[in-house]
Amino acid sequence: GIQVEQSPPDLILQEGANSTLRCNFSDSVNNLQWFHQNPWGQLINLFYIPSGTKQNGRLSATTVATERYSLLYISSSQTTDSGVYFCAVQYGNNRLAFGKGNQVVVIP
Amino acid sequence: EAGVTQSPTHLIKTRGQQATLRCSPISGHTSVYWYQQALGLGLQFLLWYDEGEERNRGNFPPRFSGRQFPNYSSELNVNALELEDSALYLCASSLAPGLGYGYTFGSGTRLTVV
């Protein structure tokens, strides 16, 4: 199956700092999504981004499908940004593969 | 628009019992997916249902099963529960299978097997 690697696995940020999370995938994919899992376990869809760049408030994402990676940018981080960020790729017969996540802790 | 709803939120069962988890997709979504998130193992694909049929399953034993009803809601059944089945079970729905449709997740059911 396809391999999805996320880096860094753990990140501690001072409130107000910027950060970049990376997702590499090993094969061609049909689609890619970024999710934020809050402390209660809920997965919130951030971006549906098979290619190109999208922005939503302080978050933006870029996927370069030809080079098999995606980046999630968090600017001016807030404590509510804490949680695990998952990259998920859709491939083959509608299969969805997740990376292991980026654990982000934003401290005040 | 209501999101994906899962019930119950929490479930505590004894080893050997059966657990039933429920999921209602977003209105109009025909595909329902089940994932298991066990501690330290990340998100693992369990089952995919579309139009009432099981389309795909992950590497889980047959005691994990489910079904999709005519209204597209779904049930996940876990028989002969084992301690390692303790996990967060997440359900997702999409408008249709295939290209171009993202997934929306529910809040999950946290199953604890004692």
Coordinates of C-alpha atoms in Angstrom, one line a residue:
Chain A
G1 CA 0.0 0.0 0.0
I2 CA 0.9 3.6 -0.1
Q3 CA 3.1 5.1 2.5
V4 CA 2.3 8.5 4.1
E5 CA 5.0 10.1 6.3
Q6 CA 4.4 13.2 8.3
S7 CA 7.1 15.4 9.9
P8 CA 7.9 16.5 12.4
P9 CA 6.1 14.0 14.6
D10 CA 6.0 16.4 17.6
L11 CA 6.2 20.2 17.7
I12 CA 6.0 22.6 20.6
L13 CA 5.3 26.2 19.6
Q14 CA 5.1 29.4 21.5
E15 CA 1.8 31.2 20.9
G16 CA 2.2 33.5 18.0
A17 CA 4.8 31.5 16.2
N18 CA 4.5 30.1 12.7
S19 CA 5.1 26.5 11.7
T20 CA 5.1 24.2 8.7
L21 CA 4.0 20.6 8.8
R22 CA 5.0 18.3 5.9
C23 CA 3.4 15.2 4.4
N24 CA 5.2 13.0 2.0
F25 CA 3.5 10.2 0.1
S26 CA 5.1 7.3 -1.8
D27 CA 2.9 7.0 -4.9
S28 CA 0.4 8.9 -7.0
V29 CA -2.8 9.9 -5.2
N30 CA -6.2 10.9 -6.3
N31 CA -6.8 13.3 -3.5
L32 CA -5.3 14.6 -0.2
Q33 CA -6.9 16.0 2.9
W34 CA -5.5 17.6 6.1
F35 CA -7.4 17.0 9.3
H36 CA -7.1 18.4 12.8
Q37 CA -7.9 16.0 15.6
N38 CA -8.9 17.9 18.7
P39 CA -8.3 16.7 22.3
W40 CA -11.7 15.1 22.3
G41 CA -10.8 12.9 19.3
Q42 CA -12.9 14.6 16.7
L43 CA -11.4 14.9 13.2
I44 CA -12.0 18.2 11.6
N45 CA -11.5 18.6 7.9
L46 CA -9.1 21.5 7.3
F47 CA -8.3 21.3 3.6
Y48 CA -9.3 19.1 0.7
I49 CA -6.3 19.8 -1.5
P50 CA -5.2 17.4 -4.3
S51 CA -3.0 20.1 -5.8
G52 CA -2.3 23.8 -5.6
T53 CA -2.6 26.1 -2.7
K54 CA -5.5 27.0 -0.4
Q55 CA -5.9 29.4 2.5
N56 CA -8.4 29.5 5.3
G57 CA -7.7 32.2 7.9
R58 CA -4.4 31.5 9.6
L59 CA -4.0 28.1 7.9
S60 CA -2.9 27.4 4.4
A61 CA -1.9 24.3 2.5
T62 CA 0.1 23.5 -0.6
T63 CA 0.2 20.2 -2.4
V64 CA 2.7 19.5 -5.1
A65 CA 1.3 16.2 -6.5
T66 CA 4.1 15.7 -9.0
E67 CA 6.7 15.8 -6.2
R68 CA 4.4 13.8 -3.8
Y69 CA 4.3 16.1 -0.9
S70 CA 2.0 18.5 0.9
L71 CA 2.6 21.3 3.4
L72 CA 0.4 22.8 6.0
Y73 CA 1.2 26.2 7.3
I74 CA 0.1 27.5 10.6
S75 CA 0.6 31.2 11.2
S76 CA 0.3 33.2 14.4
S77 CA -0.4 30.0 16.3
Q78 CA -3.0 30.0 19.1
T79 CA -3.5 27.5 21.9
T80 CA -6.6 26.2 20.2
D81 CA -4.3 25.0 17.4
S82 CA -3.0 22.3 19.7
G83 CA -3.8 18.7 18.7
V84 CA -2.8 16.2 16.1
Y85 CA -2.7 17.1 12.4
F86 CA -3.3 14.2 10.0
C87 CA -2.6 14.0 6.3
A88 CA -4.7 11.5 4.5
V89 CA -4.3 10.5 0.8
Q90 CA -6.9 8.9 -1.3
Y91 CA -5.7 6.3 -3.8
G92 CA -6.7 3.2 -5.7
N93 CA -10.2 1.9 -5.1
N94 CA -11.3 4.7 -2.9
R95 CA -8.8 3.8 -0.2
L96 CA -7.7 6.4 2.3
A97 CA -4.3 6.2 4.0
F98 CA -3.4 8.3 6.9
G99 CA 0.0 9.4 8.2
K100 CA 0.8 9.0 11.8
G101 CA 0.1 12.7 12.5
N102 CA 1.9 15.7 13.7
Q103 CA 1.4 16.3 17.4
V104 CA 1.3 20.1 17.9
V105 CA 1.3 21.8 21.3
V106 CA 1.0 25.5 21.5
I107 CA 2.0 27.0 24.8
P108 CA 0.9 30.5 25.9
Chain B
E1 CA -26.5 20.9 7.5
A2 CA -26.1 18.2 10.1
G3 CA -22.7 16.5 10.1
V4 CA -21.8 12.9 10.5
T5 CA -23.3 11.6 13.8
Q6 CA -22.1 8.7 15.8
S7 CA -23.6 6.9 18.8
P8 CA -23.0 6.2 21.5
T9 CA -20.2 8.6 22.4
H10 CA -18.7 6.2 24.9
L11 CA -19.2 2.4 25.3
I12 CA -17.9 0.1 28.0
K13 CA -18.0 -3.6 27.5
T14 CA -16.6 -6.7 29.0
R15 CA -14.3 -9.1 27.2
G16 CA -16.3 -11.6 25.1
Q17 CA -19.3 -9.3 24.7
Q18 CA -20.6 -7.8 21.5
A19 CA -20.5 -4.1 20.7
T20 CA -22.7 -2.2 18.2
L21 CA -21.7 1.2 17.0
R22 CA -23.9 3.5 14.8
C23 CA -23.2 6.1 12.3
S24 CA -25.5 8.5 10.3
P25 CA -23.9 10.1 7.3
I26 CA -24.4 13.6 6.0
S27 CA -27.7 13.8 4.1
G28 CA -27.1 12.8 0.5
H29 CA -23.8 11.0 1.2
T30 CA -24.0 7.3 0.1
S31 CA -20.6 6.1 1.2
V32 CA -19.7 5.3 4.8
Y33 CA -16.3 4.4 6.1
W34 CA -15.2 3.0 9.5
Y35 CA -11.8 3.6 11.0
Q36 CA -10.2 2.4 14.2
Q37 CA -7.8 4.6 16.1
A38 CA -6.1 2.5 18.8
L39 CA -3.5 3.9 21.1
G40 CA -0.2 4.1 19.3
L41 CA -1.5 2.6 16.1
G42 CA -2.8 5.6 14.2
L43 CA -5.9 5.5 12.1
Q44 CA -6.6 2.1 10.5
F45 CA -9.2 1.5 7.8
L46 CA -11.9 -1.0 8.8
L47 CA -14.8 -1.0 6.3
W48 CA -16.3 0.9 3.5
Y49 CA -20.0 0.7 2.5
D50 CA -21.7 2.2 -0.4
E51 CA -25.3 1.8 -1.6
G52 CA -25.9 -0.8 1.0
E53 CA -23.0 -3.0 -0.1
E54 CA -19.6 -3.7 1.6
R55 CA -17.1 -2.4 -1.0
N56 CA -13.8 -3.0 0.9
R57 CA -12.5 -4.0 4.2
G58 CA -9.2 -3.6 6.0
N59 CA -7.0 -6.2 7.7
F60 CA -9.3 -7.0 10.5
P61 CA -10.7 -10.3 11.6
P62 CA -14.2 -11.4 10.6
R63 CA -15.6 -10.6 14.1
F64 CA -15.5 -7.0 12.9
S65 CA -18.6 -6.6 10.6
G66 CA -21.2 -4.2 9.7
R67 CA -23.9 -3.2 7.4
Q68 CA -25.4 -0.2 5.7
F69 CA -29.2 0.5 5.8
P70 CA -31.4 1.8 3.0
N71 CA -31.2 5.3 4.5
Y72 CA -27.3 5.0 4.2
S73 CA -26.8 4.9 8.0
S74 CA -24.4 2.2 9.1
E75 CA -23.7 -0.1 12.0
L76 CA -20.4 -1.6 13.1
N77 CA -20.5 -4.8 15.1
V78 CA -17.6 -6.2 17.0
N79 CA -18.1 -9.7 18.3
A80 CA -16.2 -11.6 21.0
L81 CA -14.6 -8.4 22.2
E82 CA -10.9 -8.4 23.2
L83 CA -9.1 -6.0 25.3
E84 CA -7.1 -4.7 22.3
D85 CA -10.4 -3.7 20.7
S86 CA -10.4 -0.7 23.0
A87 CA -10.1 2.3 20.7
L88 CA -11.7 5.3 19.2
Y89 CA -13.9 4.2 16.3
L90 CA -14.5 6.9 13.7
C91 CA -17.0 7.0 11.0
A92 CA -16.8 9.1 7.9
S93 CA -19.0 9.8 4.9
S94 CA -18.5 11.0 1.4
L95 CA -20.9 12.1 -1.3
A96 CA -20.0 9.2 -3.5
P97 CA -17.0 6.9 -4.0
G98 CA -14.2 7.7 -6.4
L99 CA -12.5 10.9 -7.4
G100 CA -13.3 14.3 -6.3
Y101 CA -15.1 13.8 -3.0
G102 CA -13.7 14.5 0.4
Y103 CA -14.4 12.8 3.6
T104 CA -16.2 14.2 6.6
F105 CA -15.7 12.5 10.0
G106 CA -18.0 12.1 13.0
S107 CA -16.9 12.7 16.6
G108 CA -16.3 9.0 17.2
T109 CA -17.3 6.3 19.6
R110 CA -14.8 5.5 22.3
L111 CA -15.0 1.8 23.1
T112 CA -13.4 0.5 26.3
V113 CA -13.2 -3.3 26.8
V114 CA -12.5 -4.4 30.4

